[in-house]
C-alpha cells in the first residue's frame, strides 16, 4: 500500500526546499529576495575604479632674499611720499620743513649717482652718450654734419642712376615758383634728374620741358603743391619726399632716409607702384 501524505505536508516540504534555496541564493546574490525589482531586471555589477596616484605637491619656489639696498630704497621712497602727502594736507611749517629736508637728502643721493655715472662714462667710450649719435660739441658737430652731408650726397648720386624726382606744381602757385630754383639746382648739384609736372598745364621758369599732368597726379592724389616724389621708373616704385617749400638740406635728409632699406621697412604703406610716364 502506498503511503499518502496529506497535501498540506507536501506543501510544507516544498516551502522548506524553496526557503532553503532562497536562503542559499540570497547568500550568494543579495538581490535575490528583492522581488520589487521584477523578473526583467538586470543588475550591472559595480566596478571599483582604481584610486588615482597621489600627485606630489609642487615645490615652493625658492625665496631669493632682497638686497638691503632695495629695502632701503623702498622705505625712503615710501617715507618721502607719505611726508609730502602730509605736508600737502596739513601745510604747517613743521610738516613742510620735514618734507623739504627729506627731499634734499634724496636730491643729494641722486647728484652723487650722476657724478659717478659721468666719471664712468668718461672712462668707458661705449657708455659715453656724447660719443653716440650726433655729438654735442660744436666743433665735433661741424665735422659730423659735413661727413653726413657728404655721405648723403654720394647716396643721392647713386640713386640718380636709376631714379628721378617728380616735381608737381601749378603755374599760379607762388610757393611753387619760390621752390622751383631750389629743386632745379638740387638736381644739377647731386646728379639726379628732376621731372616737372604741371597740374594746370601752365609753364614754370627753369623747366622748359615741364610736362602736363597725364593722370599720375590724380593717381597719387596730389592736392598740395609744390610736391616732390622719388620714383624708380624701372620698378615703377614711387614714394613721397615732401610737400611745400623745402630747403636743400631737407631734400638731402628726406631722400636719404626714404630711400634707405630701414626707411622702407618703417613705412611700407607710403610706397606705391604706378605706371610712370
Tab-separated table of C-alpha atoms in Angstrom:
chain	number	residue	atom	x	y	z
A	1	UNK	CA	0.000	0.000	0.000
A	2	UNK	CA	1.372	3.380	-0.994
A	3	UNK	CA	1.597	5.969	1.761
A	4	UNK	CA	-0.327	9.059	1.023
A	5	UNK	CA	0.888	12.300	2.501
A	6	UNK	CA	-1.580	14.962	3.103
A	7	UNK	CA	-1.444	17.871	0.665
A	8	UNK	CA	-0.544	20.252	3.401
A	9	UNK	CA	2.555	18.230	4.257
A	10	UNK	CA	3.806	18.240	0.626
A	11	UNK	CA	3.310	21.927	0.530
A	12	UNK	CA	5.267	22.227	3.731
A	13	UNK	CA	8.266	20.358	2.273
A	14	UNK	CA	8.116	22.396	-0.890
A	15	UNK	CA	8.062	25.524	1.183
A	16	UNK	CA	11.072	24.289	3.137
A	17	UNK	CA	13.017	23.491	-0.057
A	18	UNK	CA	12.095	26.871	-1.539
A	19	UNK	CA	13.066	28.637	1.626
A	20	UNK	CA	16.375	26.773	1.699
A	21	UNK	CA	17.036	27.627	-1.934
A	22	UNK	CA	16.069	31.182	-1.348
A	23	UNK	CA	18.331	31.454	1.647
A	24	UNK	CA	21.165	29.935	-0.346
A	25	UNK	CA	20.539	32.306	-3.271
A	26	UNK	CA	20.257	35.323	-1.002
A	27	UNK	CA	23.603	34.407	0.472
A	28	UNK	CA	25.229	34.443	-2.927
A	29	UNK	CA	23.120	37.160	-4.539
A	30	UNK	CA	21.869	39.835	-2.211
A	31	UNK	CA	19.328	40.993	-4.754
A	32	UNK	CA	17.579	37.552	-4.985
A	33	UNK	CA	14.973	38.395	-2.432
A	34	UNK	CA	14.232	41.873	-3.785
A	35	UNK	CA	11.017	40.957	-5.606
A	36	UNK	CA	10.151	44.565	-6.231
A	37	UNK	CA	12.744	44.675	-8.973
A	38	UNK	CA	10.628	42.424	-11.171
A	39	UNK	CA	11.667	39.489	-13.360
A	40	UNK	CA	13.126	41.590	-16.142
A	41	UNK	CA	15.767	43.494	-14.118
A	42	UNK	CA	19.471	43.253	-14.844
A	43	UNK	CA	21.918	44.098	-12.126
A	44	UNK	CA	25.043	45.781	-13.511
A	45	UNK	CA	27.954	44.820	-11.305
A	46	UNK	CA	29.738	47.776	-9.807
A	47	UNK	CA	33.344	48.268	-10.891
A	48	UNK	CA	35.711	49.636	-8.369
A	49	UNK	CA	37.808	52.332	-10.053
A	50	UNK	CA	41.436	52.443	-9.002
A	51	UNK	CA	42.373	55.445	-6.969
A	52	UNK	CA	44.406	57.981	-8.927
A	53	UNK	CA	48.037	58.164	-7.968
A	54	UNK	CA	48.775	60.858	-5.492
A	55	UNK	CA	50.149	63.986	-7.168
A	56	UNK	CA	53.144	65.322	-5.357
A	57	UNK	CA	52.672	68.829	-4.074
A	58	UNK	CA	54.522	71.442	-6.155
A	59	UNK	CA	57.724	72.529	-4.675
A	60	UNK	CA	57.541	76.027	-3.312
A	61	UNK	CA	59.782	78.439	-5.202
A	62	UNK	CA	62.971	79.359	-3.552
A	63	UNK	CA	62.712	82.722	-1.863
A	64	UNK	CA	65.512	84.994	-3.032
A	65	UNK	CA	66.408	87.432	-0.321
A	66	UNK	CA	66.042	91.067	-1.363
A	67	UNK	CA	69.129	93.208	-1.450
A	68	UNK	CA	69.268	95.526	1.553
A	69	UNK	CA	69.741	98.498	-0.781
A	70	UNK	CA	66.355	97.790	-2.369
A	71	UNK	CA	64.704	97.560	1.014
A	72	UNK	CA	66.266	100.882	1.999
A	73	UNK	CA	65.209	102.472	-1.297
A	74	UNK	CA	61.590	101.339	-0.940
A	75	UNK	CA	61.498	102.634	2.625
A	76	UNK	CA	62.932	106.010	1.579
A	77	UNK	CA	60.513	106.281	-1.329
A	78	UNK	CA	57.513	105.462	0.840
A	79	UNK	CA	58.638	107.837	3.604
A	80	UNK	CA	59.150	110.689	1.135
A	81	UNK	CA	55.730	110.138	-0.429
A	82	UNK	CA	53.979	109.973	2.946
A	83	UNK	CA	55.808	113.080	4.196
A	84	UNK	CA	54.838	115.013	1.067
A	85	UNK	CA	51.189	113.960	1.323
A	86	UNK	CA	51.089	115.011	4.973
A	87	UNK	CA	52.622	118.390	4.091
A	88	UNK	CA	50.065	118.878	1.323
A	89	UNK	CA	47.116	118.026	3.515
A	90	UNK	CA	48.445	119.937	6.535
A	91	UNK	CA	50.989	122.511	5.321
A	92	UNK	CA	52.337	123.557	8.663
A	93	UNK	CA	55.864	124.872	8.920
A	94	UNK	CA	56.988	121.719	10.675
A	95	UNK	CA	55.458	119.364	8.080
A	96	UNK	CA	56.779	121.310	5.097
A	97	UNK	CA	60.243	121.612	6.631
A	98	UNK	CA	60.343	117.892	7.319
A	99	UNK	CA	59.414	117.125	3.706
A	100	UNK	CA	61.967	119.589	2.281
A	101	UNK	CA	64.758	118.157	4.445
A	102	UNK	CA	63.960	114.623	3.285
A	103	UNK	CA	63.729	115.765	-0.332
A	104	UNK	CA	67.151	117.413	-0.027
A	105	UNK	CA	68.590	114.068	1.087
A	106	UNK	CA	67.117	112.334	-1.965
A	107	UNK	CA	68.453	115.038	-4.300
A	108	UNK	CA	71.912	114.707	-2.770
A	109	UNK	CA	71.890	110.945	-3.367
A	110	UNK	CA	70.793	111.464	-6.976
A	111	UNK	CA	73.523	114.068	-7.504
A	112	UNK	CA	76.156	111.669	-6.220
A	113	UNK	CA	74.870	108.985	-8.577
A	114	UNK	CA	75.021	111.408	-11.537
A	115	UNK	CA	78.629	112.361	-10.702
A	116	UNK	CA	79.712	108.722	-10.542
A	117	UNK	CA	77.863	107.932	-13.797
A	118	UNK	CA	79.623	110.768	-15.640
A	119	UNK	CA	83.042	109.583	-14.488
A	120	UNK	CA	82.258	106.027	-15.539
A	121	UNK	CA	81.172	107.296	-18.989
A	122	UNK	CA	84.367	109.358	-19.373
A	123	UNK	CA	86.450	106.246	-18.782
A	124	UNK	CA	84.248	103.966	-20.946
A	125	UNK	CA	83.747	105.223	-24.538
A	126	UNK	CA	80.933	102.791	-25.333
A	127	UNK	CA	78.936	104.219	-22.414
A	128	UNK	CA	79.619	107.892	-23.166
A	129	UNK	CA	76.402	109.385	-24.618
A	130	UNK	CA	78.330	112.308	-26.126
A	131	UNK	CA	80.067	109.825	-28.449
A	132	UNK	CA	76.843	108.119	-29.542
A	133	UNK	CA	74.924	109.579	-32.491
A	134	UNK	CA	75.006	113.327	-33.040
A	135	UNK	CA	77.762	114.989	-30.974
A	136	UNK	CA	77.033	117.946	-28.705
A	137	UNK	CA	80.388	119.701	-29.018
A	138	UNK	CA	80.246	122.499	-31.603
A	139	UNK	CA	83.482	121.545	-33.400
A	140	UNK	CA	82.597	117.847	-33.403
A	141	UNK	CA	79.103	118.679	-34.617
A	142	UNK	CA	80.579	120.595	-37.551
A	143	UNK	CA	82.638	117.568	-38.580
A	144	UNK	CA	79.677	115.236	-38.091
A	145	UNK	CA	77.383	117.422	-40.240
A	146	UNK	CA	79.946	117.663	-43.039
A	147	UNK	CA	80.510	113.902	-43.118
A	148	UNK	CA	76.783	113.230	-43.006
A	149	UNK	CA	76.188	115.637	-45.888
A	150	UNK	CA	78.955	114.075	-47.991
A	151	UNK	CA	77.582	110.598	-47.366
A	152	UNK	CA	74.083	111.623	-48.355
A	153	UNK	CA	75.378	113.370	-51.479
A	154	UNK	CA	77.084	110.137	-52.572
A	155	UNK	CA	73.931	108.190	-51.846
A	156	UNK	CA	71.762	110.500	-53.972
A	157	UNK	CA	74.309	110.478	-56.789
A	158	UNK	CA	73.994	106.691	-56.806
A	159	UNK	CA	70.212	106.971	-56.794
A	160	UNK	CA	70.401	109.292	-59.795
A	161	UNK	CA	71.476	106.373	-61.985
A	162	UNK	CA	68.003	104.811	-61.941
A	163	UNK	CA	65.780	107.263	-60.007
A	164	UNK	CA	64.128	110.601	-60.832
A	165	UNK	CA	62.460	113.330	-58.790
A	166	UNK	CA	58.930	114.331	-59.756
A	167	UNK	CA	58.209	118.000	-59.064
A	168	UNK	CA	54.444	118.673	-59.123
A	169	UNK	CA	53.408	122.328	-59.411
A	170	UNK	CA	50.770	124.760	-60.584
A	171	UNK	CA	51.724	127.778	-62.627
A	172	UNK	CA	49.649	130.099	-60.414
A	173	UNK	CA	51.234	128.859	-57.144
A	174	UNK	CA	53.702	131.397	-55.653
A	175	UNK	CA	55.228	128.726	-53.417
A	176	UNK	CA	55.928	126.575	-56.454
A	177	UNK	CA	57.762	129.489	-58.126
A	178	UNK	CA	59.769	130.057	-54.940
A	179	UNK	CA	60.718	126.381	-54.687
A	180	UNK	CA	61.471	125.744	-58.360
A	181	UNK	CA	65.036	127.197	-58.354
A	182	UNK	CA	65.954	125.156	-55.259
A	183	UNK	CA	64.917	121.797	-56.696
A	184	UNK	CA	66.413	122.607	-60.076
A	185	UNK	CA	69.795	123.414	-58.511
A	186	UNK	CA	69.477	120.346	-56.280
A	187	UNK	CA	69.088	118.040	-59.266
A	188	UNK	CA	72.072	119.551	-61.039
A	189	UNK	CA	74.332	119.518	-57.959
A	190	UNK	CA	73.628	115.930	-56.918
A	191	UNK	CA	73.183	114.351	-60.321
A	192	UNK	CA	69.531	113.301	-60.213
A	193	UNK	CA	67.003	114.167	-62.906
A	194	UNK	CA	64.055	116.397	-61.971
A	195	UNK	CA	60.842	115.874	-63.946
A	196	UNK	CA	58.455	118.823	-63.588
A	197	UNK	CA	54.739	118.031	-63.909
A	198	UNK	CA	52.221	120.887	-64.285
A	199	UNK	CA	48.833	120.225	-62.738
A	200	UNK	CA	47.204	123.100	-64.653
A	201	UNK	CA	49.265	122.816	-67.830
A	202	UNK	CA	51.000	126.152	-67.265
A	203	UNK	CA	54.769	126.792	-67.548
A	204	UNK	CA	57.383	127.087	-64.809
A	205	UNK	CA	60.562	129.184	-65.243
A	206	UNK	CA	63.635	126.989	-65.362
A	207	UNK	CA	61.719	123.922	-66.566
A	208	UNK	CA	61.222	124.359	-70.306
A	209	UNK	CA	60.479	120.644	-70.655
A	210	UNK	CA	57.750	120.570	-67.995
A	211	UNK	CA	55.078	118.007	-68.762
A	212	UNK	CA	51.327	118.403	-68.390
A	213	UNK	CA	49.695	116.034	-65.935
A	214	UNK	CA	48.789	112.792	-67.707
A	215	UNK	CA	46.892	111.344	-64.750
A	216	UNK	CA	49.798	110.490	-62.469
A	217	UNK	CA	48.965	113.363	-60.086
A	218	UNK	CA	45.404	112.068	-59.830
A	219	UNK	CA	46.635	108.529	-59.205
A	220	UNK	CA	48.928	109.796	-56.436
A	221	UNK	CA	46.169	112.065	-55.092
A	222	UNK	CA	48.432	115.111	-55.220
A	223	UNK	CA	46.429	118.029	-53.885
A	224	UNK	CA	49.104	120.086	-52.110
A	225	UNK	CA	51.804	121.740	-54.232
A	226	UNK	CA	54.676	122.025	-54.570
A	227	UNK	CA	55.138	118.277	-54.098
A	228	UNK	CA	58.233	116.134	-54.584
A	229	UNK	CA	58.248	112.363	-55.180
A	230	UNK	CA	61.173	109.982	-55.639
A	231	UNK	CA	60.495	107.446	-58.388
A	232	UNK	CA	62.277	104.478	-59.914
A	233	UNK	CA	60.878	104.059	-63.456
A	234	UNK	CA	62.302	100.546	-63.893
A	235	UNK	CA	60.356	99.134	-60.919
A	236	UNK	CA	57.534	101.722	-61.119
A	237	UNK	CA	58.075	102.445	-57.432
A	238	UNK	CA	57.293	105.950	-56.234
A	239	UNK	CA	57.382	107.442	-52.735
A	240	UNK	CA	56.617	110.971	-51.457
A	241	UNK	CA	59.511	113.139	-50.244
A	242	UNK	CA	57.600	116.171	-49.052
A	243	UNK	CA	55.153	118.987	-49.720
A	244	UNK	CA	55.603	122.717	-49.597
A	245	UNK	CA	58.809	124.709	-49.896
A	246	UNK	CA	61.789	122.575	-48.823
A	247	UNK	CA	65.429	123.554	-48.371
A	248	UNK	CA	68.351	121.728	-49.933
A	249	UNK	CA	69.323	120.178	-46.606
A	250	UNK	CA	65.760	118.941	-46.097
A	251	UNK	CA	65.743	117.345	-49.529
A	252	UNK	CA	69.078	115.657	-48.778
A	253	UNK	CA	67.912	114.298	-45.459
A	254	UNK	CA	64.497	113.113	-46.604
A	255	UNK	CA	65.664	111.431	-49.795
A	256	UNK	CA	68.453	109.708	-47.900
A	257	UNK	CA	66.109	108.377	-45.220
A	258	UNK	CA	63.235	107.414	-47.517
A	259	UNK	CA	65.463	105.551	-49.971
A	260	UNK	CA	67.230	103.518	-47.283
A	261	UNK	CA	66.098	99.925	-46.590
A	262	UNK	CA	65.335	100.915	-42.995
A	263	UNK	CA	63.071	103.724	-44.196
A	264	UNK	CA	61.057	101.397	-46.425
A	265	UNK	CA	60.658	98.857	-43.628
A	266	UNK	CA	59.431	101.518	-41.186
A	267	UNK	CA	56.709	102.880	-43.508
A	268	UNK	CA	55.978	100.345	-46.248
A	269	UNK	CA	52.497	101.777	-46.781
A	270	UNK	CA	53.749	105.018	-48.380
A	271	UNK	CA	55.486	103.182	-51.251
A	272	UNK	CA	53.310	102.931	-54.353
A	273	UNK	CA	53.770	101.203	-57.701
A	274	UNK	CA	52.409	103.081	-60.705
A	275	UNK	CA	52.827	103.099	-64.455
A	276	UNK	CA	55.266	106.008	-64.716
A	277	UNK	CA	55.386	108.152	-67.890
